[in-house]
Short mmCIF file of C-alpha atoms in Angstrom, two decimals:
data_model
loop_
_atom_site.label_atom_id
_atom_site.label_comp_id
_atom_site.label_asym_id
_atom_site.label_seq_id
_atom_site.Cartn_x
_atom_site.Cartn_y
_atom_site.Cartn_z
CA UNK I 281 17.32 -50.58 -54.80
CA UNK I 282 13.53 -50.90 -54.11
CA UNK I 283 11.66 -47.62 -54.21
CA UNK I 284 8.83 -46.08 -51.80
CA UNK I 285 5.30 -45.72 -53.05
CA UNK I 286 4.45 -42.36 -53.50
CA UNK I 287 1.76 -42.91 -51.50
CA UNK I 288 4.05 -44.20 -48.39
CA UNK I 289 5.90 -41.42 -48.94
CA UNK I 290 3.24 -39.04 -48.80
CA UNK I 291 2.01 -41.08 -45.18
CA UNK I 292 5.46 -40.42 -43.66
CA UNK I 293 5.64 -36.61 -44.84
CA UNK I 294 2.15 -36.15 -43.75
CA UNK I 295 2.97 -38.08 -39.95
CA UNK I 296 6.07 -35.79 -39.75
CA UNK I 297 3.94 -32.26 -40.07
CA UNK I 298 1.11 -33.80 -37.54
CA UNK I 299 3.73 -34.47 -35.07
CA UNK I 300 5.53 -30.65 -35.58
CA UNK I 301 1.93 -29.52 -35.58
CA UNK I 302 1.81 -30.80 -32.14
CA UNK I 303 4.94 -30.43 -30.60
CA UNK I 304 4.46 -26.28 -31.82
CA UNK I 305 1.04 -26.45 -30.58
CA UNK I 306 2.42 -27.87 -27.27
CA UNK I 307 5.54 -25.48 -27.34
CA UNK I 308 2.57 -22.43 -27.78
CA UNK I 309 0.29 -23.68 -25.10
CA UNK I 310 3.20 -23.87 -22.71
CA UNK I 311 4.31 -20.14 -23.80
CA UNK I 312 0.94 -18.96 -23.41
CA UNK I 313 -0.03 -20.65 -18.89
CA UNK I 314 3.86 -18.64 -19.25
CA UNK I 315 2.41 -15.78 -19.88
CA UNK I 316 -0.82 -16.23 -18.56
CA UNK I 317 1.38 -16.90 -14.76
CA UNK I 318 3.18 -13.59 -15.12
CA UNK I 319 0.20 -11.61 -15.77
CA UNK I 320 -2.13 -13.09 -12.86
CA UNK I 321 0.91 -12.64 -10.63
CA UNK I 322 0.84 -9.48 -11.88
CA UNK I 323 -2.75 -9.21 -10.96
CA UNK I 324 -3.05 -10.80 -8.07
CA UNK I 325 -0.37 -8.35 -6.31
CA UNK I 326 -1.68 -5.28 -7.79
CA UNK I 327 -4.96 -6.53 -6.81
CA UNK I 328 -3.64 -7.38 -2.92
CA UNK I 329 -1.88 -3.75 -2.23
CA UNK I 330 -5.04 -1.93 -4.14
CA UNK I 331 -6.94 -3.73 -0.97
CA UNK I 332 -4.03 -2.58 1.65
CA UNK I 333 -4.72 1.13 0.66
CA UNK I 334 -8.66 0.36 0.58
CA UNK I 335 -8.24 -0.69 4.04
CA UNK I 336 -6.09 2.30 5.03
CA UNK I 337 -8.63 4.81 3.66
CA UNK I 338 -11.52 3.22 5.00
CA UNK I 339 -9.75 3.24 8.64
CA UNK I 340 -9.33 6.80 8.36
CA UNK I 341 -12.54 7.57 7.42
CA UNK I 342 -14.25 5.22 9.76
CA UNK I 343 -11.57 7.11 12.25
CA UNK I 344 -13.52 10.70 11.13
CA UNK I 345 -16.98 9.49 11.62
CA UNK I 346 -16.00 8.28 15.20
CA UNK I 347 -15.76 12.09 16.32
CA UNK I 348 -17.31 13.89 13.67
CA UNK I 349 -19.97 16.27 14.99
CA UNK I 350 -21.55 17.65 12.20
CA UNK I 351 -24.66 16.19 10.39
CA UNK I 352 -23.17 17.41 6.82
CA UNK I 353 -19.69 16.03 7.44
CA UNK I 354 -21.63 12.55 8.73
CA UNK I 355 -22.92 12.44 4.75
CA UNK I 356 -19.49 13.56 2.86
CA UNK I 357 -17.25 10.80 5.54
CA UNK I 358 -20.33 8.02 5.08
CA UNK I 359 -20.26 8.43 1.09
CA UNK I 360 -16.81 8.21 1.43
CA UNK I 361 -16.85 5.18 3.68
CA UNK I 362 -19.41 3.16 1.12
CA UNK I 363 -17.22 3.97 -2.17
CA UNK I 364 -14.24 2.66 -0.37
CA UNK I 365 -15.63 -0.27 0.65
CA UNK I 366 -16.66 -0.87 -2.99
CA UNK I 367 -13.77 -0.94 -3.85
CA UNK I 368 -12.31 -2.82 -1.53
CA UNK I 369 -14.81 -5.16 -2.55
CA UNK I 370 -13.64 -5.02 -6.45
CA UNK I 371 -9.82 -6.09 -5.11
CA UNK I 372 -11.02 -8.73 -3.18
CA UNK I 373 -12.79 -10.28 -6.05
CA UNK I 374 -9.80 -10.67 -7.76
CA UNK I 375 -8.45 -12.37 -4.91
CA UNK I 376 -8.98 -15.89 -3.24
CA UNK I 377 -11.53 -15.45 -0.51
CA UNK I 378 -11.01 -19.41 0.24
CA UNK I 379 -7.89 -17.75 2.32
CA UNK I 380 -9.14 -16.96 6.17
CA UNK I 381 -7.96 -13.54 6.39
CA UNK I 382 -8.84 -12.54 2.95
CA UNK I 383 -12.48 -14.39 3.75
CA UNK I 384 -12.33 -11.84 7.06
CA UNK I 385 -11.58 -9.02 4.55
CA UNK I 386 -14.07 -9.46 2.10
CA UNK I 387 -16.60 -10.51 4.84
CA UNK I 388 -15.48 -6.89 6.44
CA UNK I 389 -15.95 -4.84 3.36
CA UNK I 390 -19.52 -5.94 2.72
CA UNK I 391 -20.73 -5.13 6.20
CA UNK I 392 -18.95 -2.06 6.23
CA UNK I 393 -20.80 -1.28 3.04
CA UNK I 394 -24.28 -2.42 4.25
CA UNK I 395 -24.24 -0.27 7.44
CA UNK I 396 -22.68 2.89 6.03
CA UNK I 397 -25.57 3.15 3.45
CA UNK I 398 -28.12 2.35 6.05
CA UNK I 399 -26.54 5.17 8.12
CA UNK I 400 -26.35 7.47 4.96
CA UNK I 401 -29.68 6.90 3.91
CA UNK I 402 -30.85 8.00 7.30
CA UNK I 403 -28.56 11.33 8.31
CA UNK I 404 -29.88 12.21 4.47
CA UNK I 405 -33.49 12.35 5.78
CA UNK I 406 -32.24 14.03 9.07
CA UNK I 407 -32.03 11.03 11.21
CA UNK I 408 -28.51 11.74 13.76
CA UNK I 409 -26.33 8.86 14.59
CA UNK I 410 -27.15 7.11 17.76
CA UNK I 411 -25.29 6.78 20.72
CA UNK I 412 -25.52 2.79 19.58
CA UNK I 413 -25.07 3.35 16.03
CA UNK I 414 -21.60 5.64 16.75
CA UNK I 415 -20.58 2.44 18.86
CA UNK I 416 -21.00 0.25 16.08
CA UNK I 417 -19.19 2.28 13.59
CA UNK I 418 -16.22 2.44 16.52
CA UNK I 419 -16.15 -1.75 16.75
CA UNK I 420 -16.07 -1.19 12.42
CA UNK I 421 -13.33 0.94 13.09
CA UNK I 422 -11.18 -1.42 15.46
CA UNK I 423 -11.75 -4.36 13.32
CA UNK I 424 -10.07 -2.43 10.20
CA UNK I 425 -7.21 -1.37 12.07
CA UNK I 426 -6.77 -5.25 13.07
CA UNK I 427 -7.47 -6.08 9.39
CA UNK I 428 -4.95 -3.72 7.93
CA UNK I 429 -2.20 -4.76 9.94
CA UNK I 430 -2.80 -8.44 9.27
CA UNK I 431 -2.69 -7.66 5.55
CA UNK I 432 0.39 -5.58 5.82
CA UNK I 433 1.95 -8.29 7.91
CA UNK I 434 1.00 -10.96 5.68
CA UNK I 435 3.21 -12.98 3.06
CA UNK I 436 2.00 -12.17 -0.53
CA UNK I 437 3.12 -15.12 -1.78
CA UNK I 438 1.80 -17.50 0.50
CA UNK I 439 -1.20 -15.84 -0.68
CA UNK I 440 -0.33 -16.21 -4.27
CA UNK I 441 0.35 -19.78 -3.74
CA UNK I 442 -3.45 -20.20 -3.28
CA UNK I 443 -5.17 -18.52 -6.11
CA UNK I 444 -7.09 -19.98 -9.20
CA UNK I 445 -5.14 -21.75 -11.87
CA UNK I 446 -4.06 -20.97 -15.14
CA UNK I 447 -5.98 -22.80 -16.35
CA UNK I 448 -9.57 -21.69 -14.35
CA UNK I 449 -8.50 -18.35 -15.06
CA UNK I 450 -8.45 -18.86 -18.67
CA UNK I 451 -11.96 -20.37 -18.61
CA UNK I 452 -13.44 -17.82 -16.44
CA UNK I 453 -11.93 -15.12 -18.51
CA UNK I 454 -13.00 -17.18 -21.84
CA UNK I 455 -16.66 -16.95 -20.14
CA UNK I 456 -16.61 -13.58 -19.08
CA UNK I 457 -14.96 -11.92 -22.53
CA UNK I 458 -18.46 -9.88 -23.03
CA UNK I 459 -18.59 -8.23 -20.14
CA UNK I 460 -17.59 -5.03 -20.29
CA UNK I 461 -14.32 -4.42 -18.10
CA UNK I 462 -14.12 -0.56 -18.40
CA UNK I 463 -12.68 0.69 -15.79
CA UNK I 464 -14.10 3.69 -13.83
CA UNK I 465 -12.24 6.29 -11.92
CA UNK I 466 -11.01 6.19 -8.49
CA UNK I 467 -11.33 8.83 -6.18
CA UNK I 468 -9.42 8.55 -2.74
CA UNK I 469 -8.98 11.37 0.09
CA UNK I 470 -7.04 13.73 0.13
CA UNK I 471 -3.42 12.96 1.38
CA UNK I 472 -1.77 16.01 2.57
CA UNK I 473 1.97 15.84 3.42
CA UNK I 474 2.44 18.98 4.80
CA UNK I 475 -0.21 20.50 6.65
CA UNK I 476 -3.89 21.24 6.85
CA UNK I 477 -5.10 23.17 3.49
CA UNK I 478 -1.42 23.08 2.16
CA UNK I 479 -3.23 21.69 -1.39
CA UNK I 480 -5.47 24.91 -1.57
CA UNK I 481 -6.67 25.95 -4.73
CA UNK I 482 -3.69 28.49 -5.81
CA UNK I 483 -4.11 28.78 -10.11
CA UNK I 484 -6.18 32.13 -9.96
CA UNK I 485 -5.83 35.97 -10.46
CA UNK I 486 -2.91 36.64 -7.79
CA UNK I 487 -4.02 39.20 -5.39
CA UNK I 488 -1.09 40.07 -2.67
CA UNK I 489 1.29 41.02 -5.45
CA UNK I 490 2.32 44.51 -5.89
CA UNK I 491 1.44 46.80 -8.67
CA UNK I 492 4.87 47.79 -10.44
CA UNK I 493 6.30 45.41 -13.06
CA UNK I 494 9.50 44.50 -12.51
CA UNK I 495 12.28 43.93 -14.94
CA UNK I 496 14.90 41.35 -15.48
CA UNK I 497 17.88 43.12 -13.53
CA UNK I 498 15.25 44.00 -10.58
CA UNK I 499 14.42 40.42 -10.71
CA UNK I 500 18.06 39.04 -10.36
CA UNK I 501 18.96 41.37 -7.57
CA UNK I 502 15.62 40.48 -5.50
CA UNK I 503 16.91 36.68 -6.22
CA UNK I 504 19.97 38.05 -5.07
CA UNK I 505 18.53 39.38 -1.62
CA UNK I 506 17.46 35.88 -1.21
CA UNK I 507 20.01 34.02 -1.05
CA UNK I 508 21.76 36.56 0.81
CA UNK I 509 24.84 39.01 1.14
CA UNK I 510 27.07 36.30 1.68
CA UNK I 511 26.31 34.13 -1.72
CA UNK I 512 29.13 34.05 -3.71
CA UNK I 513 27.26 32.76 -7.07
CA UNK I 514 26.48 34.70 -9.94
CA UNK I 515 22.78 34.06 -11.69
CA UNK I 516 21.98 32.56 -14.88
CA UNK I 517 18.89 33.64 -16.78
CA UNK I 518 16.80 30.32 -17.41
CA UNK I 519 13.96 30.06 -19.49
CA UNK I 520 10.74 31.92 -17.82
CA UNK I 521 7.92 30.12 -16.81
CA UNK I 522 4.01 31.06 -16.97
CA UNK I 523 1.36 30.15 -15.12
CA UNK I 524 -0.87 32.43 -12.90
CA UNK I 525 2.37 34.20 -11.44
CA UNK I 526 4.31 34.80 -14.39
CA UNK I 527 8.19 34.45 -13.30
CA UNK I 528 11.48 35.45 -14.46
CA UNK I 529 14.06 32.27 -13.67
CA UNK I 530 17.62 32.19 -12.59
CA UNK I 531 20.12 29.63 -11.39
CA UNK I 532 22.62 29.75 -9.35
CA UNK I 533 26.38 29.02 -11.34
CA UNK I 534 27.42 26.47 -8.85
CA UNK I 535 27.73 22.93 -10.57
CA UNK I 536 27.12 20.72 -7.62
CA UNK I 537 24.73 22.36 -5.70
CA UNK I 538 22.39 24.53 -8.17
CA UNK I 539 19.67 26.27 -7.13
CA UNK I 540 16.45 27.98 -8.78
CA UNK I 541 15.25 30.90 -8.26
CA UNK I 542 11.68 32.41 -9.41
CA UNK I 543 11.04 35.91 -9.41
CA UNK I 544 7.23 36.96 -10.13
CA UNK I 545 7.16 39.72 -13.13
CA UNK I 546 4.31 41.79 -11.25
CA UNK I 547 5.98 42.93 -8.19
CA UNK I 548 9.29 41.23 -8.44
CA UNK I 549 8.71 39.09 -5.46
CA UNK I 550 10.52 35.60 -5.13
CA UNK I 551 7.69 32.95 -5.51
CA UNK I 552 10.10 29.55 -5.62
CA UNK I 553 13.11 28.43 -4.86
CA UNK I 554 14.65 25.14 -5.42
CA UNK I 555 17.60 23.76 -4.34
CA UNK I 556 19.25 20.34 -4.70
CA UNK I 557 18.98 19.68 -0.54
CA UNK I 558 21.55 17.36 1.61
CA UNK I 559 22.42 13.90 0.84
CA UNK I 560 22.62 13.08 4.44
CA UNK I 561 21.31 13.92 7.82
CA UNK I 562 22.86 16.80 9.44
CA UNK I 563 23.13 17.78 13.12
CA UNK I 564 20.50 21.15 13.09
CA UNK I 565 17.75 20.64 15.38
CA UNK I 566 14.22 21.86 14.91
CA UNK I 567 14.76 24.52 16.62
CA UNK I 568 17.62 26.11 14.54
CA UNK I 569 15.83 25.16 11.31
CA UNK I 570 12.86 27.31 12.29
CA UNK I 571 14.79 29.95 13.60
CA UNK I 572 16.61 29.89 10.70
CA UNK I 573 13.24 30.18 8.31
CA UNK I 574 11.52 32.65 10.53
CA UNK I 575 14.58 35.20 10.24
CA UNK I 576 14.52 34.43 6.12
CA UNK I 577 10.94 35.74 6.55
CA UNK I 578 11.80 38.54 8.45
CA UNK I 579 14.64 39.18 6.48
CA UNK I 580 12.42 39.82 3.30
CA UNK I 581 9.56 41.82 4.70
CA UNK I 582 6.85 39.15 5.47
CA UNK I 583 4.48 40.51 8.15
CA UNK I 584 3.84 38.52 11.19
CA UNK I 585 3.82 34.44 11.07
CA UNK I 586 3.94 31.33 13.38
CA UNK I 587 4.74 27.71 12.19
CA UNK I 588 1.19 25.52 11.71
CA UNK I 589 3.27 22.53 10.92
CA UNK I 590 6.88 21.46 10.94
CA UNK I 591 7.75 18.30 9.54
CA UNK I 592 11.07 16.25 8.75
CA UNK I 593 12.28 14.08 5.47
CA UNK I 594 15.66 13.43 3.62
CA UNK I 595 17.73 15.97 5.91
CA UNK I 596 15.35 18.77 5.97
CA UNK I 597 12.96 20.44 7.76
CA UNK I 598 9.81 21.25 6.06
CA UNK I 599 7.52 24.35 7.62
CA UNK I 600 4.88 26.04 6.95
CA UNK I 601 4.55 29.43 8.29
CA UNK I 602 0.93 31.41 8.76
CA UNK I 603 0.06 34.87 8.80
CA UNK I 604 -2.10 36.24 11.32
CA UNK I 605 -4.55 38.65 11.64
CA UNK I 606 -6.19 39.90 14.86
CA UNK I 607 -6.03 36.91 16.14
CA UNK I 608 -6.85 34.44 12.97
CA UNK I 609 -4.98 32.13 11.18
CA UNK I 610 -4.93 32.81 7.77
CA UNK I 611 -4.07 29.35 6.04
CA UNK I 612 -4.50 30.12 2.46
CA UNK I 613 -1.88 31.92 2.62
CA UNK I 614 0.40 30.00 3.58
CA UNK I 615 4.40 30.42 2.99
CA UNK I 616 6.57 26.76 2.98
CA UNK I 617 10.26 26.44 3.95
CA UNK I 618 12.55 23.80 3.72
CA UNK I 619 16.04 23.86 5.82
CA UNK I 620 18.91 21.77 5.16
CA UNK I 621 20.01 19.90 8.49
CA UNK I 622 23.35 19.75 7.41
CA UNK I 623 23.99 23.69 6.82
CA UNK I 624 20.81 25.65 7.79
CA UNK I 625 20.91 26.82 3.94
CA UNK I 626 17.21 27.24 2.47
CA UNK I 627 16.85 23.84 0.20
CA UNK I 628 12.91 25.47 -0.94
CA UNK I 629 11.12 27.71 -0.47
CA UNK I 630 7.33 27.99 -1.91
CA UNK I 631 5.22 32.16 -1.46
CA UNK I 632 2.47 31.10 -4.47
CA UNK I 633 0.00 30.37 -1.92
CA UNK I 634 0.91 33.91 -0.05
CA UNK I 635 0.94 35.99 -3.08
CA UNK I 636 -1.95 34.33 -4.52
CA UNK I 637 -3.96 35.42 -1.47
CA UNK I 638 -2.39 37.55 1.11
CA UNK I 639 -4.62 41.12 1.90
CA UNK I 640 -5.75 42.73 4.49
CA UNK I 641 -9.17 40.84 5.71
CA UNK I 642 -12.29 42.68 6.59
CA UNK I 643 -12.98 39.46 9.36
CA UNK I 644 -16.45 39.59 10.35
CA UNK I 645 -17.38 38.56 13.92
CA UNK I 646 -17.58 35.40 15.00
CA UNK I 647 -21.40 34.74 15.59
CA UNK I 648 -21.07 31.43 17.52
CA UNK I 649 -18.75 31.24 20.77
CA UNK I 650 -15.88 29.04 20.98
CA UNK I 651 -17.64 27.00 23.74
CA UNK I 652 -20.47 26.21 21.17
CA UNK I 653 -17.81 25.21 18.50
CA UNK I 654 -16.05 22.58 20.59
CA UNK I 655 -19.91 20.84 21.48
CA UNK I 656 -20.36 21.34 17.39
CA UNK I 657 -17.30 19.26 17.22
CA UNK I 658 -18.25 16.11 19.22
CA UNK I 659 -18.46 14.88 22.36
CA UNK I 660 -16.41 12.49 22.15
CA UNK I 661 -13.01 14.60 21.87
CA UNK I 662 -10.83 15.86 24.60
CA UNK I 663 -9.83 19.62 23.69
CA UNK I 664 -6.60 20.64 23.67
CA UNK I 665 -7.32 23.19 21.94
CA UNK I 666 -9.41 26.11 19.89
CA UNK I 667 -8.73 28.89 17.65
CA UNK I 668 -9.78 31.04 15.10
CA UNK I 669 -9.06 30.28 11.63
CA UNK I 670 -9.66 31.32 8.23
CA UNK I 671 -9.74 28.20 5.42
CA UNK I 672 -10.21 28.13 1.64
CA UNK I 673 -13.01 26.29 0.32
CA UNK I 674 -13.66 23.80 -2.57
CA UNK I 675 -15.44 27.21 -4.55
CA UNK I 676 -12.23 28.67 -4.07
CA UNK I 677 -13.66 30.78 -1.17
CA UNK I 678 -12.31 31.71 2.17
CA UNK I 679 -14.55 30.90 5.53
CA UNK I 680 -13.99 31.90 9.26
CA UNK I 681 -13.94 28.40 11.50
CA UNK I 682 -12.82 27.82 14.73
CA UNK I 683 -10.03 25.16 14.60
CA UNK I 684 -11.08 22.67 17.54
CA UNK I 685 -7.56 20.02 18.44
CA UNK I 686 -8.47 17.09 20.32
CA UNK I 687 -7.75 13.70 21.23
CA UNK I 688 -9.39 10.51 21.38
CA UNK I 689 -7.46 7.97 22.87
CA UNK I 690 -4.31 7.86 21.43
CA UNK I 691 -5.86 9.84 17.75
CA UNK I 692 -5.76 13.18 17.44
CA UNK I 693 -7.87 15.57 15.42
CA UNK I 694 -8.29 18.71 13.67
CA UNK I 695 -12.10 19.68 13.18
CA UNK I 696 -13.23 22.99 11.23
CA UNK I 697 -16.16 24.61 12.43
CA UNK I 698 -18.14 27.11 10.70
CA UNK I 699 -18.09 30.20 13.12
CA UNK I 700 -21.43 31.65 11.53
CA UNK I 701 -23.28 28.75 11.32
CA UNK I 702 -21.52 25.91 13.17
CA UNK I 703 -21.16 23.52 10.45
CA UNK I 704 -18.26 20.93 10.96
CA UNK I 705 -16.50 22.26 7.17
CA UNK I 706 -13.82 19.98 7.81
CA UNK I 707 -12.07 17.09 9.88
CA UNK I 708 -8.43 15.97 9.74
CA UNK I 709 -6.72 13.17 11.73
CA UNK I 710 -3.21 13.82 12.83
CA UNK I 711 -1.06 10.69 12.47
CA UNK I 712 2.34 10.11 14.20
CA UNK I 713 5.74 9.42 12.41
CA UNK I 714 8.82 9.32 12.82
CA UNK I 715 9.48 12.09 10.67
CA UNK I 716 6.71 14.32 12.20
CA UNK I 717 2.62 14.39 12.20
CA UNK I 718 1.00 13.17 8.86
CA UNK I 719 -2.43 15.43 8.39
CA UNK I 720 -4.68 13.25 6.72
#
């Protein structure tokens, strides 16, 4: 039998590892446009609904600035207005621009970001917005309104079907890998699901509490009182929680439907409750859900209240109820109920803002008159109407304003001004649903 060179031998072996070297090398460049195709999808559609919320928060803020009155509020909404618009831009540039609407969007963003700064720079050196100018931002604000509900209309992936390559990606990212890619946080406005000033500042010193301590078996009888003469449940001690209102904890021994109840140590007042709530819609109205609440509150002693905002989700009623004093709407201290549809029983309840602030107000005289507050306000608003109200601040202060409602075509909005020195403090637009008004 004739026998192979070494050297052919050593040929063959060496053609067989240069063609597995290949074929692997093939196998890993395959594995890796895999990989690199899940994570720019990935990117892409992170990148796309980062730009839907952009759009959203720059329509509400362009909204604001439409009927904003105040000088100082013109320089916190404009700020706001060229940060979002930033960032808008930063989405977009992860996205194909080659695509009309996304060309509109990006084409949008920039002028958006030109003109607020321009307008920033001058209300900083005391320059007001023109009657021009205030038209301008209005056009701004139609166009993202038409803009956002193109991109919410719009088919991602027809979108993702026109992005970069794998392969340009890889060489633009290959380019790019010194740049530094930290990134840098995000602030957005404040979303507030319940009501004006429902997110006040509530982790300090509690001052509406009463002196006394209570114990634990003053505690579980107040929880008791709560949930009312006819509860059949006994209470379970739970574990007690901290915080800046200390609380004993119970729970109710029902299985299926459990509820929580916290009991502050100073004072033995109930400061939570929380309760598993209905699976399904029930047949209460509004009406018999607030009834319902304001005879809970009446039931346990709270002074006089009136519902600033009712709103409903996931068969319940949530409402927030607000003391009064001589006339003025005290909303840091502010009391929330939630009402099962199905059988009026209280699903939550929530006193920490109350107890955290509720006293008797030495409420100084308003120095402007209401007719001056609703001019401070804009002109551009028809009143429905004004009050008197008292609102926390960012210092974790309180300040008088009058509370000016209006409309504007089919918006409406809440403006704060300052009654001592007619400042616009505030400004929140009121957004229909169809589970009640979104404060925004």
């Amino acid at each position: 039998m004739r026998k192979w060179p070494w050297r052919h031998i050593a040929a063959y072996g060496a053609a067989v590892l240069v063609i597995a070297g290949v074929l692997t090398y093939g196998l890993y460049q395959q594995n890796q446009k895999r990989l690199y195709q899940r994570y720019l999808s990935g990117l892409y559609t992170k990148s796309y609904y980062e730009l839907i919320d952009n759009m959203n928060n720059l329509e509400i803020g362009l909204s604001k600035l439409t009927v904003s009155g105040g000088p100082e509020q013109h320089l916190e909404l404009l700020a706001g207005i060229s940060r979002l618009s930033e960032q808008a831009q930063e989405s977009l540039a992860q996205l194909p621009v080659s695509h009309v609407l996304l060309s509109d969007a990006m084409n949008f963003a920039n002028q958006t970001y030109d003109y607020a700064c321009m307008l920033y720079g001058q209300a900083a050196a005391g320059t007001p917005i023109s009657s021009a100018e205030r038209q301008s931002v209005e056009d701004l604000y139609r166009t993202s309104q038409d803009l956002k509900q193109q991109l919410e209309a719009a088919d991602v992936s027809e979108l993702v079907n026109v992005l970069p390559s794998v392969e340009t990606y890889y060489e633009e990212q290959t380019a790019s890998s010194g740049t530094d890619q930290t990134n840098q946080p995000v602030e957005y406005p404040t979303l507030i699901y319940d009501g004006p000033f429902s997110d006040a500042a509530q982790n300090k010193a509690p001052k509406g509490l009463p002196s006394q301590n209570a114990d634990a078996a003053q505690a579980e009888a107040m929880a008791l009182r709560f949930l009312g003469e006819e509860t059949t449940d006994t209470l379970q001690r739970q574990e007690d929680v901290g915080g800046s209102i200390p609380c004993y904890t119970f729970q109710t021994s029902s299985e299926a439907d459990a509820t929580v109840v916290q009991v502050s140590r100073k004072g033995g007042q109930v400061i939570r409750v929380l309760g598993r709530g209905p699976e399904e819609e029930g047949s209460l109205s509004e009406a018999e859900c607030l009834e319902i609440a304001r005879d809970l509150l009446q039931r346990m002693g709270y002074p006089s209240v009136q519902a600033a905002h009712v709103q409903k989700y996931a068969g319940c009623y949530f409402i927030n109820f607000v003391p009064i004093q001589a006339g003025v709407w005290l909303y840091p201290d502010l009391i929330k109920v939630k009402v099962s549809t199905q059988d009026g029983s209280i699903a939550g309840f929530d006193a920490t803002g109350y107890y955290a602030n509720h006293v008797e107000r030495k409420l100084a005289k308003p120095v402007l008159a209401a007719r001056e507050a609703i001019l401070r306000a804009g002109t551009s608003l028809e009143i429905q109407r004004v009050r008197l109200a008292l609102i926390p601040t960012d210092n974790r202060g309180e300040q008088l304003c009058y509370e000016v409602t209006g409309a504007k075509g089919s918006d409406t909005y809440m403006a704060y001004i300052n009654a001592k020195t007619g400042r616009e403090e505030e400004i929140f637009k009121i957004i229909d649903t169809a589970n009640g008004p979104l404060v925004m």
